[in-house]
Coordinates of C-alpha atoms in Angstrom, one line a residue:
X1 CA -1.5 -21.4 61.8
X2 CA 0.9 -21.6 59.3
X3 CA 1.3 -18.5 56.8
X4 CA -0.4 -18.5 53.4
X5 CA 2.0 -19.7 50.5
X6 CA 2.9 -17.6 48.1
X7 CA 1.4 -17.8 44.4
X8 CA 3.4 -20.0 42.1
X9 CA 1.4 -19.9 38.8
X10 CA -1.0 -16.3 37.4
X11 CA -3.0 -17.6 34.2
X12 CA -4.8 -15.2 31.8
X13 CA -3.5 -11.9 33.3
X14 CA -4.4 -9.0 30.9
X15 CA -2.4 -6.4 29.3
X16 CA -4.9 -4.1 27.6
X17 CA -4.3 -1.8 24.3
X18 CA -4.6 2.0 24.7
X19 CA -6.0 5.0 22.5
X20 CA -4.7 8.2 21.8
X21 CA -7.9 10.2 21.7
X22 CA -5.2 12.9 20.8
X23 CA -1.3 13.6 19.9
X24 CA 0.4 16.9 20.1
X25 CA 4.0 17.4 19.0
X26 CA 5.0 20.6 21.2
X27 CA 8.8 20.3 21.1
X28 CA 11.7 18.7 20.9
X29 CA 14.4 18.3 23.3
X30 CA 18.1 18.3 23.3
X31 CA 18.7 14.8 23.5
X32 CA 16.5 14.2 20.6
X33 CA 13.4 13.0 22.5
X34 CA 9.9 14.5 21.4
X35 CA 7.7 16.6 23.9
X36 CA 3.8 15.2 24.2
X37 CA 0.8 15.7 24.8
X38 CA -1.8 13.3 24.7
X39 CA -4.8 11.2 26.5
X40 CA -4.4 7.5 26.7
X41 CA -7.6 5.2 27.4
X42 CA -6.9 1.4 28.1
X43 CA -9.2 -0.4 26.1
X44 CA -11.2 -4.3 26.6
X45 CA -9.2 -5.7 23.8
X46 CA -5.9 -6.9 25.8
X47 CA -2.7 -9.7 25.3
X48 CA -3.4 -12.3 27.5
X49 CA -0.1 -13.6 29.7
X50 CA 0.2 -16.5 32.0
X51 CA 2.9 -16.9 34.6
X52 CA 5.2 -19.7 36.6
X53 CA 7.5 -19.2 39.0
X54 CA 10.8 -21.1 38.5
X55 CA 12.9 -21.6 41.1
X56 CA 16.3 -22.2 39.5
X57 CA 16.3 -18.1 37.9
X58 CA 15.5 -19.5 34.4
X59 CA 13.4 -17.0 32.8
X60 CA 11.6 -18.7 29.7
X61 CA 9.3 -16.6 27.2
X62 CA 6.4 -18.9 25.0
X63 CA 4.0 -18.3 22.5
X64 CA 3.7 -15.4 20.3
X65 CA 6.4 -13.7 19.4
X66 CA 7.2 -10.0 17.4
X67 CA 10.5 -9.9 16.2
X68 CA 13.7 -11.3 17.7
X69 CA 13.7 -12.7 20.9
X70 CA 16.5 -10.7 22.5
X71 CA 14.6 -7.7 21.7
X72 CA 11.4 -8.6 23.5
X73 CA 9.9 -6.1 25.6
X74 CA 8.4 -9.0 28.0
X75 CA 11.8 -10.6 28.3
X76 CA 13.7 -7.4 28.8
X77 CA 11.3 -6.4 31.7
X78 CA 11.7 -10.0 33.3
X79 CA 15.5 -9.6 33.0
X80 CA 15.4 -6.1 34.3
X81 CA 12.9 -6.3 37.4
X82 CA 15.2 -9.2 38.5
X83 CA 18.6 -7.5 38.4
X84 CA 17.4 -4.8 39.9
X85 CA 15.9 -7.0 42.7
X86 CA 18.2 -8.7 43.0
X87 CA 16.1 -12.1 43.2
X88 CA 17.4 -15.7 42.6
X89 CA 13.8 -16.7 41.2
X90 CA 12.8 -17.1 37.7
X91 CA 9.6 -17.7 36.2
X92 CA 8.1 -19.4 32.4
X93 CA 6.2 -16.5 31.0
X94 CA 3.9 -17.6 27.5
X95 CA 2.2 -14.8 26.0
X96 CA -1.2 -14.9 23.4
X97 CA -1.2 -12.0 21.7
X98 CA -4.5 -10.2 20.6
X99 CA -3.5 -6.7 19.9
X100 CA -2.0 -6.2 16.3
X101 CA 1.6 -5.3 16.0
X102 CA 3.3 -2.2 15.0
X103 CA -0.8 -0.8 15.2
X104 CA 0.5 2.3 17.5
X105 CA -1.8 0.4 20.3
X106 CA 0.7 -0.2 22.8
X107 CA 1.1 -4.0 23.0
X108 CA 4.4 -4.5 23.7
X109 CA 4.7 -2.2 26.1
X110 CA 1.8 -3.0 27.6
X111 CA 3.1 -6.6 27.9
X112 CA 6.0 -5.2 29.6
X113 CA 4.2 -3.5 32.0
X114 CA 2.1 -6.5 32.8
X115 CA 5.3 -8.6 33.5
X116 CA 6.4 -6.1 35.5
X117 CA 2.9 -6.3 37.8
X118 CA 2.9 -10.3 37.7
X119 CA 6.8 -10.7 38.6
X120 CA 7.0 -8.5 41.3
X121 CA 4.6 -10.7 43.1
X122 CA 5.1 -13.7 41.8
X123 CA 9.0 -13.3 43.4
X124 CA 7.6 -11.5 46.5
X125 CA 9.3 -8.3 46.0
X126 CA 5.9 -6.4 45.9
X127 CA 7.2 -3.1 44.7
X128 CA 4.7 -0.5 44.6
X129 CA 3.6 1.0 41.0
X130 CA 5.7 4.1 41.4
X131 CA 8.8 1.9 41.8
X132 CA 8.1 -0.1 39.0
X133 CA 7.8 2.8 37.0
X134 CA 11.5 3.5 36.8
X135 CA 12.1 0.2 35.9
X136 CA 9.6 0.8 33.0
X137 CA 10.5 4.1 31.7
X138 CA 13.7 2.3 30.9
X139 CA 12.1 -0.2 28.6
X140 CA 9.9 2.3 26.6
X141 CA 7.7 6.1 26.8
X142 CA 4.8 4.1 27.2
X143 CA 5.4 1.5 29.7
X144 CA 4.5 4.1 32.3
X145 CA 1.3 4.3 31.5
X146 CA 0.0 0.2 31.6
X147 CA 1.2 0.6 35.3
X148 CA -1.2 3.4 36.0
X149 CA -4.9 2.9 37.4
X150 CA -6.8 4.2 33.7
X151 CA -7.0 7.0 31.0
X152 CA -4.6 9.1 31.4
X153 CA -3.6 13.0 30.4
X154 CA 0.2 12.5 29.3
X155 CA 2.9 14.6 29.2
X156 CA 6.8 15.1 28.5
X157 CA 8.0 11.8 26.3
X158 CA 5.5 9.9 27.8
X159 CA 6.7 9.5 31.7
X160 CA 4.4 12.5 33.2
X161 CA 0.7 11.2 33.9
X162 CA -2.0 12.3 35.2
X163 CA -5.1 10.7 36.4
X164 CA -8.2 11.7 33.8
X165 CA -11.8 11.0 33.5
X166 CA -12.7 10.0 30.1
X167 CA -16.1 9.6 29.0
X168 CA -17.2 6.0 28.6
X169 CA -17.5 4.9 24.5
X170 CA -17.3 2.6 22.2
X171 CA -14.1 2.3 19.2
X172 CA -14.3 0.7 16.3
X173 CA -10.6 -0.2 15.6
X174 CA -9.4 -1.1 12.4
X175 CA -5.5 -2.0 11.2
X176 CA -4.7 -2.2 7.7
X177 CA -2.0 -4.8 8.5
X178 CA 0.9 -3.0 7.5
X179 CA 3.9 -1.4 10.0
X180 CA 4.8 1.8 10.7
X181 CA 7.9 2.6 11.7
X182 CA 8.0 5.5 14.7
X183 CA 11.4 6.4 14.2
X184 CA 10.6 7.2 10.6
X185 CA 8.3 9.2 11.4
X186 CA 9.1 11.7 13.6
X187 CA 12.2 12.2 12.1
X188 CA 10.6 13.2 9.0
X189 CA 11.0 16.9 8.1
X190 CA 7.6 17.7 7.3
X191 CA 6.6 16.9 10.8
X192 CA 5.2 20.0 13.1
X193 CA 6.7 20.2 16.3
X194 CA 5.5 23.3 17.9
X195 CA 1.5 22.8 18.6
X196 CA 0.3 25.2 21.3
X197 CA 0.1 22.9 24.2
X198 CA -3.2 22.3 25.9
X199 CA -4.2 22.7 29.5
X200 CA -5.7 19.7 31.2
X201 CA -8.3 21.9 33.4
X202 CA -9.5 23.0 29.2
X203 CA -10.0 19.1 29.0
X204 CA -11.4 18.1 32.1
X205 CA -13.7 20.9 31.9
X206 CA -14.7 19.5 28.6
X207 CA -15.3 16.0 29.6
X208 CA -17.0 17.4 33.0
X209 CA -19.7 18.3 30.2
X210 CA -20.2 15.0 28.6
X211 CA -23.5 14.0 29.2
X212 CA -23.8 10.9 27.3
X213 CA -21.4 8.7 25.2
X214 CA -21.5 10.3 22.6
X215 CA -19.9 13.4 24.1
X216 CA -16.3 11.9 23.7
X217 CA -16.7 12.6 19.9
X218 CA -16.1 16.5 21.6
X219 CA -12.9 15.8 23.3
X220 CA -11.1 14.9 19.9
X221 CA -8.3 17.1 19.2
X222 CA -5.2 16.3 16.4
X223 CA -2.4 13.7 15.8
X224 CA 0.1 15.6 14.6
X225 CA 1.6 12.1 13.6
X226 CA -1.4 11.3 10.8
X227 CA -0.4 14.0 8.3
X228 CA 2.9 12.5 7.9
X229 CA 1.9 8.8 8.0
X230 CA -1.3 9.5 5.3
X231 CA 1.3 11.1 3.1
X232 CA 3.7 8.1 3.5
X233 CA 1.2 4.8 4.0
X234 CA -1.8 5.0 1.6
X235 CA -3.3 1.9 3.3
X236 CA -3.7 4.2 6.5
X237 CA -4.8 6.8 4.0
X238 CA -7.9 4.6 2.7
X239 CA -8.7 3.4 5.8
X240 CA -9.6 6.6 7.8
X241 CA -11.1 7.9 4.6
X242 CA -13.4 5.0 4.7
X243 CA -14.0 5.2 9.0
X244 CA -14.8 9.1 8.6
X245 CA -18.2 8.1 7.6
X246 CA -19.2 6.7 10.6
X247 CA -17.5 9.7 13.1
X248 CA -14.6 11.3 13.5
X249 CA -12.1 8.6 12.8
X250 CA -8.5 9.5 14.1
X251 CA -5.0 7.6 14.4
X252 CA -3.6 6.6 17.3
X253 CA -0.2 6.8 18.3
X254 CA 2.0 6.7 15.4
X255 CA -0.1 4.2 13.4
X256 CA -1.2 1.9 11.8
X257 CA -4.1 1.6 13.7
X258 CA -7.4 3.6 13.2
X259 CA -10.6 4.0 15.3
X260 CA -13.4 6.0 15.5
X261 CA -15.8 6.3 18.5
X262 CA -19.5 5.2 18.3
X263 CA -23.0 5.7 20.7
X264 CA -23.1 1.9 21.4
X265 CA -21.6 -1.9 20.6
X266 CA -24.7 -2.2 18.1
X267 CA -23.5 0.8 15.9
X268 CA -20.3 -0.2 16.2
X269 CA -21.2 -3.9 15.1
X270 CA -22.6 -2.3 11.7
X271 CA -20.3 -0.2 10.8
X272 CA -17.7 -3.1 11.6
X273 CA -19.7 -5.3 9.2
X274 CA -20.5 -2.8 6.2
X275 CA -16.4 -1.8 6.4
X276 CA -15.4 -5.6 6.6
X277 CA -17.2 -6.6 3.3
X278 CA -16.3 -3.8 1.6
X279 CA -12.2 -4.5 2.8
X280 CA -12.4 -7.8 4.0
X281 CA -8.4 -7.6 4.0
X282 CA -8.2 -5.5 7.0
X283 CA -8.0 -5.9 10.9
X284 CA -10.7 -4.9 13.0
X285 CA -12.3 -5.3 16.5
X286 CA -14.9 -3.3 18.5
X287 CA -13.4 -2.6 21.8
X288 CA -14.7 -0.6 24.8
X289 CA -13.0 2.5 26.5
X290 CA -11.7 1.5 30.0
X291 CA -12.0 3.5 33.1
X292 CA -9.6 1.7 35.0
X293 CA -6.9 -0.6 34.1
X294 CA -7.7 -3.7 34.6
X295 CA -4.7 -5.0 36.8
X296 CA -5.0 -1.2 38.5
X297 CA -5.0 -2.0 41.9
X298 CA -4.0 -6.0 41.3

Protein backbone atom coordinates (compact mmCIF):
# COMPACT_ATOMS: atom_id res chain seq x y z
CA UNK A 1 0.00 0.00 0.00
CA UNK A 2 1.35 3.10 -1.02
CA UNK A 3 2.13 5.74 1.87
CA UNK A 4 -0.35 8.49 2.73
CA UNK A 5 0.51 11.95 0.90
CA UNK A 6 1.38 14.55 2.75
CA UNK A 7 -1.06 17.68 3.35
CA UNK A 8 -0.77 20.39 0.63
CA UNK A 9 -3.41 22.97 1.76
CA UNK A 10 -4.55 23.74 6.04
CA UNK A 11 -7.72 26.19 5.83
CA UNK A 12 -9.11 28.04 8.90
CA UNK A 13 -6.29 27.21 11.28
CA UNK A 14 -6.63 29.34 14.46
CA UNK A 15 -4.36 31.61 16.28
CA UNK A 16 -6.16 32.62 19.43
CA UNK A 17 -5.74 36.11 21.55
CA UNK A 18 -4.46 35.75 25.14
CA UNK A 19 -5.20 37.64 28.56
CA UNK A 20 -3.04 38.82 31.11
CA UNK A 21 -5.12 38.17 34.12
CA UNK A 22 -1.97 39.88 35.65
CA UNK A 23 1.54 41.91 34.94
CA UNK A 24 4.34 42.41 37.32
CA UNK A 25 7.39 44.47 36.52
CA UNK A 26 10.06 42.78 38.96
CA UNK A 27 13.28 43.98 37.21
CA UNK A 28 15.13 44.94 34.73
CA UNK A 29 18.09 43.42 33.17
CA UNK A 30 21.35 44.46 31.78
CA UNK A 31 20.57 44.31 28.27
CA UNK A 32 17.57 46.40 28.74
CA UNK A 33 14.95 43.64 28.70
CA UNK A 34 12.11 43.71 31.47
CA UNK A 35 11.68 40.81 34.07
CA UNK A 36 7.81 39.39 34.18
CA UNK A 37 5.51 37.97 35.71
CA UNK A 38 2.31 37.22 34.48
CA UNK A 39 -0.65 34.47 33.58
CA UNK A 40 -1.58 34.27 30.04
CA UNK A 41 -5.10 32.46 29.03
CA UNK A 42 -5.73 31.83 25.23
CA UNK A 43 -9.03 33.02 24.54
CA UNK A 44 -12.11 31.79 21.68
CA UNK A 45 -11.68 34.90 19.87
CA UNK A 46 -8.67 33.92 17.38
CA UNK A 47 -7.04 35.12 13.59
CA UNK A 48 -8.00 32.75 11.26
CA UNK A 49 -4.92 31.53 8.73
CA UNK A 50 -5.15 29.26 5.74
CA UNK A 51 -2.20 27.49 4.24
CA UNK A 52 -0.68 26.09 0.60
CA UNK A 53 2.29 24.57 0.10
CA UNK A 54 4.28 25.83 -2.90
CA UNK A 55 6.70 23.89 -4.28
CA UNK A 56 9.07 26.38 -6.07
CA UNK A 57 10.08 28.19 -2.19
CA UNK A 58 7.93 31.18 -2.89
CA UNK A 59 6.49 32.26 0.32
CA UNK A 60 3.39 34.57 -0.43
CA UNK A 61 1.50 36.44 2.53
CA UNK A 62 -2.62 37.60 1.69
CA UNK A 63 -5.14 39.36 3.31
CA UNK A 64 -4.98 41.50 6.25
CA UNK A 65 -2.23 43.27 6.79
CA UNK A 66 -0.64 45.52 10.12
CA UNK A 67 1.96 47.69 9.00
CA UNK A 68 4.65 47.11 6.44
CA UNK A 69 5.03 43.90 4.89
CA UNK A 70 8.70 43.30 5.61
CA UNK A 71 7.91 43.70 9.11
CA UNK A 72 5.28 41.00 9.43
CA UNK A 73 5.55 38.69 12.12
CA UNK A 74 3.76 35.76 9.84
CA UNK A 75 6.25 36.41 7.07
CA UNK A 76 9.28 36.62 9.35
CA UNK A 77 8.42 33.22 10.94
CA UNK A 78 7.82 31.62 7.37
CA UNK A 79 11.20 33.08 6.28
CA UNK A 80 12.84 31.97 9.51
CA UNK A 81 11.47 28.29 10.08
CA UNK A 82 12.66 27.70 6.45
CA UNK A 83 16.34 28.89 6.75
CA UNK A 84 16.69 27.27 9.57
CA UNK A 85 15.30 23.97 7.93
CA UNK A 86 16.75 24.30 5.49
CA UNK A 87 13.72 23.31 3.09
CA UNK A 88 13.30 24.08 -0.67
CA UNK A 89 9.41 24.38 -0.13
CA UNK A 90 7.36 27.41 0.08
CA UNK A 91 3.88 27.92 0.85
CA UNK A 92 0.87 31.02 0.06
CA UNK A 93 -0.17 31.93 3.61
CA UNK A 94 -3.57 34.54 3.67
CA UNK A 95 -4.38 35.65 6.98
CA UNK A 96 -8.21 37.20 8.32
CA UNK A 97 -7.56 38.91 11.14
CA UNK A 98 -10.18 39.13 14.13
CA UNK A 99 -8.10 40.23 16.97
CA UNK A 100 -7.68 44.11 17.09
CA UNK A 101 -4.25 45.55 16.65
CA UNK A 102 -1.83 47.13 18.95
CA UNK A 103 -4.83 45.87 21.70
CA UNK A 104 -1.92 44.17 23.92
CA UNK A 105 -3.83 40.67 22.89
CA UNK A 106 -1.14 39.03 21.23
CA UNK A 107 -2.19 38.75 17.52
CA UNK A 108 0.72 38.99 15.77
CA UNK A 109 2.57 36.91 17.62
CA UNK A 110 0.09 34.58 17.88
CA UNK A 111 -0.03 34.52 14.15
CA UNK A 112 3.59 33.76 14.21
CA UNK A 113 3.29 31.10 16.22
CA UNK A 114 0.54 29.48 14.30
CA UNK A 115 2.76 29.67 11.04
CA UNK A 116 5.21 28.25 12.81
CA UNK A 117 2.78 25.03 13.78
CA UNK A 118 1.18 24.92 10.15
CA UNK A 119 4.79 25.11 8.17
CA UNK A 120 6.50 22.71 10.00
CA UNK A 121 4.05 20.22 8.78
CA UNK A 122 3.05 21.39 5.92
CA UNK A 123 7.01 21.07 4.66
CA UNK A 124 7.41 17.75 6.70
CA UNK A 125 9.98 18.86 9.05
CA UNK A 126 7.68 18.09 12.04
CA UNK A 127 9.67 19.74 14.69
CA UNK A 128 8.48 19.26 18.08
CA UNK A 129 7.01 22.50 20.06
CA UNK A 130 10.21 22.88 22.13
CA UNK A 131 12.19 23.27 18.89
CA UNK A 132 10.02 25.68 17.47
CA UNK A 133 10.27 27.58 20.47
CA UNK A 134 13.78 28.90 19.66
CA UNK A 135 12.74 29.79 16.48
CA UNK A 136 9.94 31.86 18.14
CA UNK A 137 11.63 33.58 20.92
CA UNK A 138 13.57 35.14 18.14
CA UNK A 139 10.53 36.77 16.57
CA UNK A 140 9.01 38.11 19.81
CA UNK A 141 8.54 37.49 24.21
CA UNK A 142 5.30 36.15 23.36
CA UNK A 143 5.63 33.87 20.62
CA UNK A 144 6.56 31.29 23.17
CA UNK A 145 3.52 31.10 24.62
CA UNK A 146 0.93 30.38 21.33
CA UNK A 147 3.18 27.28 21.02
CA UNK A 148 2.27 26.06 24.47
CA UNK A 149 -0.74 23.64 25.30
CA UNK A 150 -2.99 26.65 27.43
CA UNK A 151 -2.83 29.31 30.28
CA UNK A 152 0.20 29.71 31.27
CA UNK A 153 2.24 31.22 34.61
CA UNK A 154 5.03 33.32 32.72
CA UNK A 155 8.20 34.32 33.72
CA UNK A 156 11.60 36.07 32.68
CA UNK A 157 10.84 38.34 29.31
CA UNK A 158 8.32 36.10 28.44
CA UNK A 159 10.34 32.67 27.36
CA UNK A 160 9.91 30.78 30.89
CA UNK A 161 6.30 29.01 31.09
CA UNK A 162 4.73 27.02 33.04
CA UNK A 163 1.71 24.84 32.60
CA UNK A 164 -1.35 26.52 34.85
CA UNK A 165 -4.84 25.72 35.54
CA UNK A 166 -6.99 28.71 35.21
CA UNK A 167 -10.52 28.75 36.20
CA UNK A 168 -12.93 28.64 33.35
CA UNK A 169 -14.80 32.42 32.68
CA UNK A 170 -16.12 34.55 30.67
CA UNK A 171 -14.27 38.30 29.32
CA UNK A 172 -15.85 40.99 28.07
CA UNK A 173 -13.19 42.64 25.94
CA UNK A 174 -13.32 46.04 24.84
CA UNK A 175 -10.62 48.28 22.67
CA UNK A 176 -10.93 51.82 22.35
CA UNK A 177 -9.37 51.69 18.89
CA UNK A 178 -6.35 53.57 19.53
CA UNK A 179 -2.47 52.11 19.72
CA UNK A 180 -0.21 51.85 22.32
CA UNK A 181 3.13 51.83 21.85
CA UNK A 182 5.13 49.16 24.32
CA UNK A 183 8.28 50.62 23.85
CA UNK A 184 6.93 53.88 25.08
CA UNK A 185 5.80 52.57 27.77
CA UNK A 186 8.14 50.85 29.62
CA UNK A 187 10.65 53.21 29.04
CA UNK A 188 8.74 55.70 30.82
CA UNK A 189 10.18 56.90 34.09
CA UNK A 190 7.32 56.71 36.22
CA UNK A 191 7.13 53.10 35.63
CA UNK A 192 7.68 50.64 38.88
CA UNK A 193 10.04 48.02 38.25
CA UNK A 194 10.60 46.26 41.45
CA UNK A 195 7.06 44.43 42.42
CA UNK A 196 7.65 41.63 44.93
CA UNK A 197 7.45 38.67 42.75
CA UNK A 198 4.83 36.09 43.33
CA UNK A 199 5.12 32.32 43.76
CA UNK A 200 3.19 30.12 41.47
CA UNK A 201 2.29 27.42 44.39
CA UNK A 202 0.45 31.15 46.16
CA UNK A 203 -1.51 30.95 42.68
CA UNK A 204 -2.26 27.57 42.15
CA UNK A 205 -3.29 27.22 45.61
CA UNK A 206 -5.63 30.05 44.89
CA UNK A 207 -7.17 28.69 41.75
CA UNK A 208 -7.22 25.05 43.48
CA UNK A 209 -10.06 27.03 45.56
CA UNK A 210 -12.16 28.25 42.81
CA UNK A 211 -15.26 26.67 43.04
CA UNK A 212 -17.26 28.18 40.44
CA UNK A 213 -16.55 30.82 37.65
CA UNK A 214 -16.78 33.40 39.26
CA UNK A 215 -13.75 32.55 41.51
CA UNK A 216 -11.27 33.87 38.70
CA UNK A 217 -12.42 37.49 39.79
CA UNK A 218 -9.93 36.15 43.03
CA UNK A 219 -6.90 35.40 41.09
CA UNK A 220 -6.65 39.20 39.81
CA UNK A 221 -3.62 40.76 40.83
CA UNK A 222 -1.89 44.26 39.13
CA UNK A 223 -0.64 45.47 35.70
CA UNK A 224 2.00 47.51 36.58
CA UNK A 225 1.66 48.67 32.87
CA UNK A 226 -2.10 50.46 33.43
CA UNK A 227 -0.91 53.32 35.75
CA UNK A 228 1.30 54.53 33.07
CA UNK A 229 -0.89 53.99 30.08
CA UNK A 230 -4.17 55.70 32.09
CA UNK A 231 -1.94 58.62 32.66
CA UNK A 232 -0.80 58.73 29.01
CA UNK A 233 -4.18 57.43 26.83
CA UNK A 234 -7.42 58.80 28.29
CA UNK A 235 -9.38 56.60 25.92
CA UNK A 236 -8.04 53.51 27.99
CA UNK A 237 -8.72 55.74 31.00
CA UNK A 238 -12.61 56.05 30.13
CA UNK A 239 -12.84 52.75 29.21
CA UNK A 240 -11.91 50.75 32.38
CA UNK A 241 -13.68 53.48 34.31
CA UNK A 242 -16.75 52.49 32.51
CA UNK A 243 -16.00 48.23 32.63
CA UNK A 244 -15.36 48.59 36.57
CA UNK A 245 -18.99 48.52 36.97
CA UNK A 246 -19.53 45.27 35.86
CA UNK A 247 -16.21 43.56 37.89
CA UNK A 248 -12.87 44.07 38.25
CA UNK A 249 -11.93 45.39 34.86
CA UNK A 250 -8.06 45.22 34.22
CA UNK A 251 -5.65 45.82 31.17
CA UNK A 252 -3.93 43.44 29.46
CA UNK A 253 -0.59 43.39 28.34
CA UNK A 254 0.53 46.82 27.62
CA UNK A 255 -2.87 48.00 26.16
CA UNK A 256 -5.19 49.13 24.62
CA UNK A 257 -7.33 46.43 25.30
CA UNK A 258 -9.57 46.10 28.41
CA UNK A 259 -11.67 43.15 29.90
CA UNK A 260 -13.34 42.26 32.72
CA UNK A 261 -14.44 38.72 33.68
CA UNK A 262 -18.18 37.81 34.06
CA UNK A 263 -20.38 34.54 35.70
CA UNK A 264 -21.71 33.63 32.21
CA UNK A 265 -22.08 34.63 28.19
CA UNK A 266 -25.60 36.10 29.19
CA UNK A 267 -24.08 38.73 31.76
CA UNK A 268 -21.54 39.32 29.59
CA UNK A 269 -24.08 39.90 26.57
CA UNK A 270 -25.63 42.81 28.74
CA UNK A 271 -23.03 44.47 29.87
CA UNK A 272 -21.64 44.30 26.17
CA UNK A 273 -24.86 45.91 25.09
CA UNK A 274 -25.51 48.70 27.85
CA UNK A 275 -21.50 49.70 27.21
CA UNK A 276 -21.96 49.60 23.32
CA UNK A 277 -24.92 52.15 23.29
CA UNK A 278 -23.49 54.21 25.64
CA UNK A 279 -19.81 54.24 23.36
CA UNK A 280 -20.89 52.83 20.30
CA UNK A 281 -17.36 53.95 19.00
CA UNK A 282 -15.51 51.28 20.69
CA UNK A 283 -14.39 47.60 19.96
CA UNK A 284 -15.75 44.92 21.85
CA UNK A 285 -16.32 41.07 21.83
CA UNK A 286 -17.25 38.48 24.53
CA UNK A 287 -14.77 35.81 24.42
CA UNK A 288 -14.30 32.62 26.57
CA UNK A 289 -11.17 31.71 28.64
CA UNK A 290 -9.38 28.67 27.00
CA UNK A 291 -8.00 25.69 28.72
CA UNK A 292 -6.00 24.48 26.10
CA UNK A 293 -4.75 26.04 22.95
CA UNK A 294 -6.55 25.11 20.39
CA UNK A 295 -3.71 23.86 17.88
CA UNK A 296 -2.05 22.30 21.43
CA UNK A 297 -1.41 19.00 20.53
CA UNK A 298 -2.19 19.71 16.41
Amino acid sequence: MAAPRAPRLFLGLPAPAKLNLFLHVTGRRADGYHQLQSVFVPLSLADVLDFELTDDGRIERSGDLVGPLEGDLVLRAAQALRAASGTALGAAIHVDKHIPAGSGLGGGSSDAATTLIALSRLWGLDWPRQRLAALATSLGADVPFFLGAGPAWVEGIGERLTPLAVPPAHYLVVHPQVHVSTREIFSDPGLTRSTKPLRIEDFSAAAGAVGNPTGVRALFGANDLEPIVRRRVPEVEAVLKSLSRFGPARMTGSGSAVFVPLVSEQEASAARATLMQESPGWWSCIAEGLDEHPLGVW
